[in-house]
Amino acid sequence: MNDEVNERVREVIAGIPPGHLLTHGDVAARAGVTSARIVGRILATDGADLPWQRVLRAEGSCAPHLAERQLSRLRAEGVTAASDRVDLRQYRWKDN
């Protein structure tokens, strides 16, 4: 993974507005990256300063080891979850 890919992914994540979400796959598609796993890797290694809580798994769930903290941050932005899963139809960011 090169610096250009890293910066494109970071730019997409930084642009997600409060109260909206994208999946790892959504971020990858917007950043022109071939794999959602790359997005997860960037978040894990270089995402502490980003609104990482706004990036979820494809079905609207959080990573288990982050779920409590992630859902708490999302609730503070007005995002609700049922059974630890967010309704992507309601909260997915649709603007580019």
Short mmCIF file of N, CA and C in Angstrom, two decimals:
data_model
loop_
_atom_site.label_atom_id
_atom_site.label_comp_id
_atom_site.label_asym_id
_atom_site.label_seq_id
_atom_site.Cartn_x
_atom_site.Cartn_y
_atom_site.Cartn_z
N MET A 1 0.86 -1.17 0.00
CA MET A 1 0.00 0.00 0.00
C MET A 1 0.91 1.24 0.00
N ASN A 2 0.58 2.20 -0.84
CA ASN A 2 1.42 3.38 -0.93
C ASN A 2 0.77 4.59 -0.27
N ASP A 3 1.53 5.66 -0.17
CA ASP A 3 1.05 6.87 0.49
C ASP A 3 -0.16 7.47 -0.20
N GLU A 4 -0.22 7.39 -1.52
CA GLU A 4 -1.34 7.94 -2.26
C GLU A 4 -2.65 7.22 -1.90
N VAL A 5 -2.62 5.92 -1.85
CA VAL A 5 -3.80 5.14 -1.45
C VAL A 5 -4.20 5.50 -0.03
N ASN A 6 -3.23 5.54 0.85
CA ASN A 6 -3.49 5.88 2.24
C ASN A 6 -4.19 7.24 2.34
N GLU A 7 -3.70 8.23 1.63
CA GLU A 7 -4.28 9.57 1.70
C GLU A 7 -5.67 9.63 1.08
N ARG A 8 -5.91 8.90 -0.01
CA ARG A 8 -7.25 8.88 -0.61
C ARG A 8 -8.27 8.29 0.35
N VAL A 9 -7.90 7.20 1.00
CA VAL A 9 -8.80 6.56 1.97
C VAL A 9 -9.04 7.50 3.15
N ARG A 10 -7.99 8.09 3.67
CA ARG A 10 -8.13 9.02 4.80
C ARG A 10 -9.02 10.21 4.43
N GLU A 11 -8.89 10.71 3.21
CA GLU A 11 -9.70 11.84 2.75
C GLU A 11 -11.19 11.49 2.72
N VAL A 12 -11.52 10.30 2.23
CA VAL A 12 -12.92 9.87 2.19
C VAL A 12 -13.47 9.78 3.61
N ILE A 13 -12.74 9.14 4.50
CA ILE A 13 -13.20 8.97 5.88
C ILE A 13 -13.35 10.31 6.57
N ALA A 14 -12.39 11.19 6.38
CA ALA A 14 -12.44 12.51 7.01
C ALA A 14 -13.66 13.31 6.54
N GLY A 15 -14.14 13.02 5.33
CA GLY A 15 -15.27 13.76 4.77
C GLY A 15 -16.64 13.24 5.16
N ILE A 16 -16.72 12.12 5.87
CA ILE A 16 -18.03 11.59 6.26
C ILE A 16 -18.62 12.52 7.32
N PRO A 17 -19.80 13.09 7.06
CA PRO A 17 -20.37 14.03 8.03
C PRO A 17 -20.88 13.33 9.30
N PRO A 18 -20.91 14.05 10.41
CA PRO A 18 -21.48 13.50 11.63
C PRO A 18 -22.91 13.00 11.39
N GLY A 19 -23.22 11.86 11.98
CA GLY A 19 -24.55 11.29 11.85
C GLY A 19 -24.74 10.46 10.60
N HIS A 20 -23.69 10.29 9.81
CA HIS A 20 -23.73 9.48 8.60
C HIS A 20 -22.64 8.42 8.67
N LEU A 21 -22.80 7.38 7.86
CA LEU A 21 -21.89 6.24 7.90
C LEU A 21 -21.55 5.78 6.50
N LEU A 22 -20.44 5.09 6.40
CA LEU A 22 -20.09 4.33 5.20
C LEU A 22 -19.57 2.98 5.67
N THR A 23 -19.65 2.00 4.78
CA THR A 23 -19.03 0.72 5.08
C THR A 23 -17.59 0.77 4.57
N HIS A 24 -16.81 -0.21 4.99
CA HIS A 24 -15.43 -0.30 4.49
C HIS A 24 -15.43 -0.38 2.96
N GLY A 25 -16.38 -1.12 2.40
CA GLY A 25 -16.49 -1.23 0.95
C GLY A 25 -16.87 0.08 0.29
N ASP A 26 -17.76 0.84 0.91
CA ASP A 26 -18.12 2.16 0.38
C ASP A 26 -16.90 3.07 0.31
N VAL A 27 -16.13 3.08 1.40
CA VAL A 27 -14.93 3.92 1.45
C VAL A 27 -13.96 3.47 0.36
N ALA A 28 -13.76 2.17 0.21
CA ALA A 28 -12.86 1.66 -0.81
C ALA A 28 -13.30 2.11 -2.21
N ALA A 29 -14.58 1.99 -2.49
CA ALA A 29 -15.09 2.38 -3.80
C ALA A 29 -14.89 3.87 -4.06
N ARG A 30 -15.18 4.70 -3.08
CA ARG A 30 -15.02 6.15 -3.25
C ARG A 30 -13.55 6.54 -3.38
N ALA A 31 -12.68 5.80 -2.74
CA ALA A 31 -11.25 6.12 -2.79
C ALA A 31 -10.54 5.44 -3.97
N GLY A 32 -11.28 4.61 -4.71
CA GLY A 32 -10.68 3.92 -5.84
C GLY A 32 -9.73 2.82 -5.43
N VAL A 33 -10.05 2.18 -4.32
CA VAL A 33 -9.22 1.10 -3.77
C VAL A 33 -9.91 -0.23 -4.08
N THR A 34 -9.13 -1.26 -4.36
CA THR A 34 -9.70 -2.53 -4.80
C THR A 34 -10.27 -3.40 -3.69
N SER A 35 -9.93 -3.12 -2.43
CA SER A 35 -10.34 -4.02 -1.36
C SER A 35 -10.77 -3.25 -0.11
N ALA A 36 -11.88 -3.67 0.46
CA ALA A 36 -12.34 -3.09 1.72
C ALA A 36 -11.37 -3.40 2.86
N ARG A 37 -10.64 -4.49 2.74
CA ARG A 37 -9.67 -4.84 3.78
C ARG A 37 -8.57 -3.80 3.90
N ILE A 38 -8.23 -3.17 2.80
CA ILE A 38 -7.23 -2.11 2.84
C ILE A 38 -7.72 -0.96 3.71
N VAL A 39 -9.00 -0.64 3.60
CA VAL A 39 -9.59 0.42 4.42
C VAL A 39 -9.47 0.06 5.89
N GLY A 40 -9.79 -1.16 6.24
CA GLY A 40 -9.66 -1.62 7.63
C GLY A 40 -8.24 -1.54 8.13
N ARG A 41 -7.29 -1.90 7.28
CA ARG A 41 -5.88 -1.85 7.66
C ARG A 41 -5.44 -0.41 7.90
N ILE A 42 -5.87 0.50 7.03
CA ILE A 42 -5.50 1.91 7.20
C ILE A 42 -6.11 2.46 8.48
N LEU A 43 -7.36 2.14 8.74
CA LEU A 43 -7.98 2.59 9.98
C LEU A 43 -7.25 2.06 11.21
N ALA A 44 -6.83 0.82 11.14
CA ALA A 44 -6.15 0.21 12.29
C ALA A 44 -4.77 0.80 12.54
N THR A 45 -4.09 1.20 11.48
CA THR A 45 -2.72 1.67 11.64
C THR A 45 -2.55 3.18 11.58
N ASP A 46 -3.50 3.87 10.96
CA ASP A 46 -3.33 5.31 10.74
C ASP A 46 -4.66 6.05 10.81
N GLY A 47 -5.56 5.59 11.67
CA GLY A 47 -6.89 6.18 11.68
C GLY A 47 -7.32 6.83 12.98
N ALA A 48 -6.44 6.93 13.95
CA ALA A 48 -6.82 7.45 15.26
C ALA A 48 -7.33 8.89 15.20
N ASP A 49 -6.84 9.67 14.24
CA ASP A 49 -7.25 11.07 14.13
C ASP A 49 -8.45 11.26 13.21
N LEU A 50 -9.01 10.18 12.71
CA LEU A 50 -10.16 10.23 11.80
C LEU A 50 -11.45 9.90 12.53
N PRO A 51 -12.60 10.23 11.95
CA PRO A 51 -13.88 9.81 12.53
C PRO A 51 -14.15 8.33 12.21
N TRP A 52 -13.29 7.47 12.72
CA TRP A 52 -13.31 6.03 12.43
C TRP A 52 -14.63 5.39 12.79
N GLN A 53 -15.34 5.97 13.77
CA GLN A 53 -16.60 5.38 14.21
C GLN A 53 -17.65 5.39 13.10
N ARG A 54 -17.47 6.18 12.07
CA ARG A 54 -18.43 6.31 10.99
C ARG A 54 -18.23 5.28 9.89
N VAL A 55 -17.31 4.34 10.09
CA VAL A 55 -17.04 3.28 9.11
C VAL A 55 -17.40 1.94 9.75
N LEU A 56 -18.36 1.25 9.13
CA LEU A 56 -18.87 0.00 9.68
C LEU A 56 -18.66 -1.16 8.72
N ARG A 57 -18.94 -2.34 9.22
CA ARG A 57 -18.93 -3.55 8.39
C ARG A 57 -20.10 -3.49 7.41
N ALA A 58 -20.06 -4.34 6.41
CA ALA A 58 -21.04 -4.32 5.33
C ALA A 58 -22.49 -4.47 5.80
N GLU A 59 -22.70 -5.18 6.90
CA GLU A 59 -24.07 -5.39 7.38
C GLU A 59 -24.49 -4.38 8.45
N GLY A 60 -23.63 -3.39 8.70
CA GLY A 60 -23.97 -2.33 9.65
C GLY A 60 -23.52 -2.59 11.08
N SER A 61 -22.65 -3.56 11.27
CA SER A 61 -22.17 -3.85 12.62
C SER A 61 -20.77 -3.29 12.82
N CYS A 62 -20.38 -3.24 14.07
CA CYS A 62 -19.05 -2.77 14.45
C CYS A 62 -18.13 -3.96 14.65
N ALA A 63 -16.85 -3.70 14.58
CA ALA A 63 -15.89 -4.73 14.95
C ALA A 63 -16.10 -5.05 16.42
N PRO A 64 -16.16 -6.32 16.81
CA PRO A 64 -16.48 -6.68 18.19
C PRO A 64 -15.60 -5.99 19.24
N HIS A 65 -14.32 -5.86 18.97
CA HIS A 65 -13.42 -5.27 19.97
C HIS A 65 -13.60 -3.75 20.09
N LEU A 66 -14.33 -3.13 19.17
CA LEU A 66 -14.56 -1.69 19.21
C LEU A 66 -16.03 -1.33 19.41
N ALA A 67 -16.90 -2.32 19.43
CA ALA A 67 -18.34 -2.07 19.36
C ALA A 67 -18.85 -1.10 20.42
N GLU A 68 -18.49 -1.30 21.66
CA GLU A 68 -19.02 -0.44 22.72
C GLU A 68 -18.61 1.02 22.52
N ARG A 69 -17.34 1.23 22.26
CA ARG A 69 -16.83 2.59 22.07
C ARG A 69 -17.37 3.21 20.78
N GLN A 70 -17.44 2.41 19.72
CA GLN A 70 -17.92 2.91 18.44
C GLN A 70 -19.39 3.29 18.53
N LEU A 71 -20.21 2.43 19.11
CA LEU A 71 -21.63 2.73 19.24
C LEU A 71 -21.88 3.93 20.14
N SER A 72 -21.08 4.09 21.17
CA SER A 72 -21.20 5.26 22.04
C SER A 72 -20.93 6.54 21.27
N ARG A 73 -19.90 6.54 20.46
CA ARG A 73 -19.58 7.72 19.65
C ARG A 73 -20.67 7.99 18.62
N LEU A 74 -21.21 6.94 18.01
CA LEU A 74 -22.27 7.12 17.04
C LEU A 74 -23.54 7.66 17.69
N ARG A 75 -23.88 7.15 18.85
CA ARG A 75 -25.06 7.66 19.56
C ARG A 75 -24.92 9.15 19.86
N ALA A 76 -23.72 9.57 20.20
CA ALA A 76 -23.47 10.99 20.47
C ALA A 76 -23.71 11.85 19.23
N GLU A 77 -23.64 11.24 18.05
CA GLU A 77 -23.91 11.94 16.79
C GLU A 77 -25.36 11.78 16.35
N GLY A 78 -26.18 11.08 17.14
CA GLY A 78 -27.58 10.90 16.81
C GLY A 78 -27.90 9.63 16.04
N VAL A 79 -26.93 8.75 15.89
CA VAL A 79 -27.14 7.48 15.18
C VAL A 79 -27.62 6.44 16.18
N THR A 80 -28.70 5.76 15.86
CA THR A 80 -29.22 4.72 16.74
C THR A 80 -28.89 3.34 16.17
N ALA A 81 -28.83 2.37 17.05
CA ALA A 81 -28.53 1.00 16.65
C ALA A 81 -29.49 0.06 17.34
N ALA A 82 -29.88 -0.98 16.64
CA ALA A 82 -30.71 -2.04 17.22
C ALA A 82 -29.89 -3.31 17.22
N SER A 83 -29.76 -3.91 18.39
CA SER A 83 -28.97 -5.15 18.52
C SER A 83 -27.55 -4.96 17.99
N ASP A 84 -26.94 -3.83 18.32
CA ASP A 84 -25.56 -3.54 17.92
C ASP A 84 -25.37 -3.46 16.41
N ARG A 85 -26.43 -3.17 15.70
CA ARG A 85 -26.36 -3.03 14.25
C ARG A 85 -27.07 -1.73 13.85
N VAL A 86 -26.44 -0.98 12.98
CA VAL A 86 -26.99 0.29 12.51
C VAL A 86 -27.72 0.06 11.19
N ASP A 87 -28.85 0.73 11.02
CA ASP A 87 -29.61 0.63 9.78
C ASP A 87 -28.93 1.48 8.71
N LEU A 88 -28.21 0.84 7.84
CA LEU A 88 -27.47 1.56 6.81
C LEU A 88 -28.40 2.28 5.83
N ARG A 89 -29.60 1.78 5.65
CA ARG A 89 -30.55 2.47 4.76
C ARG A 89 -30.86 3.86 5.29
N GLN A 90 -30.84 4.02 6.59
CA GLN A 90 -31.15 5.30 7.20
C GLN A 90 -29.93 6.22 7.31
N TYR A 91 -28.78 5.68 7.63
CA TYR A 91 -27.63 6.51 7.97
C TYR A 91 -26.49 6.54 6.95
N ARG A 92 -26.58 5.71 5.90
CA ARG A 92 -25.49 5.69 4.92
C ARG A 92 -25.40 7.04 4.23
N TRP A 93 -24.18 7.54 4.12
CA TRP A 93 -23.92 8.82 3.48
C TRP A 93 -24.04 8.64 1.97
N LYS A 94 -24.91 9.42 1.35
CA LYS A 94 -25.16 9.27 -0.08
C LYS A 94 -24.49 10.33 -0.94
N ASP A 95 -24.07 11.44 -0.36
CA ASP A 95 -23.39 12.49 -1.14
C ASP A 95 -21.96 12.10 -1.43
N ASN A 96 -21.46 12.58 -2.52
CA ASN A 96 -20.05 12.33 -2.85
C ASN A 96 -19.25 13.51 -2.49
#
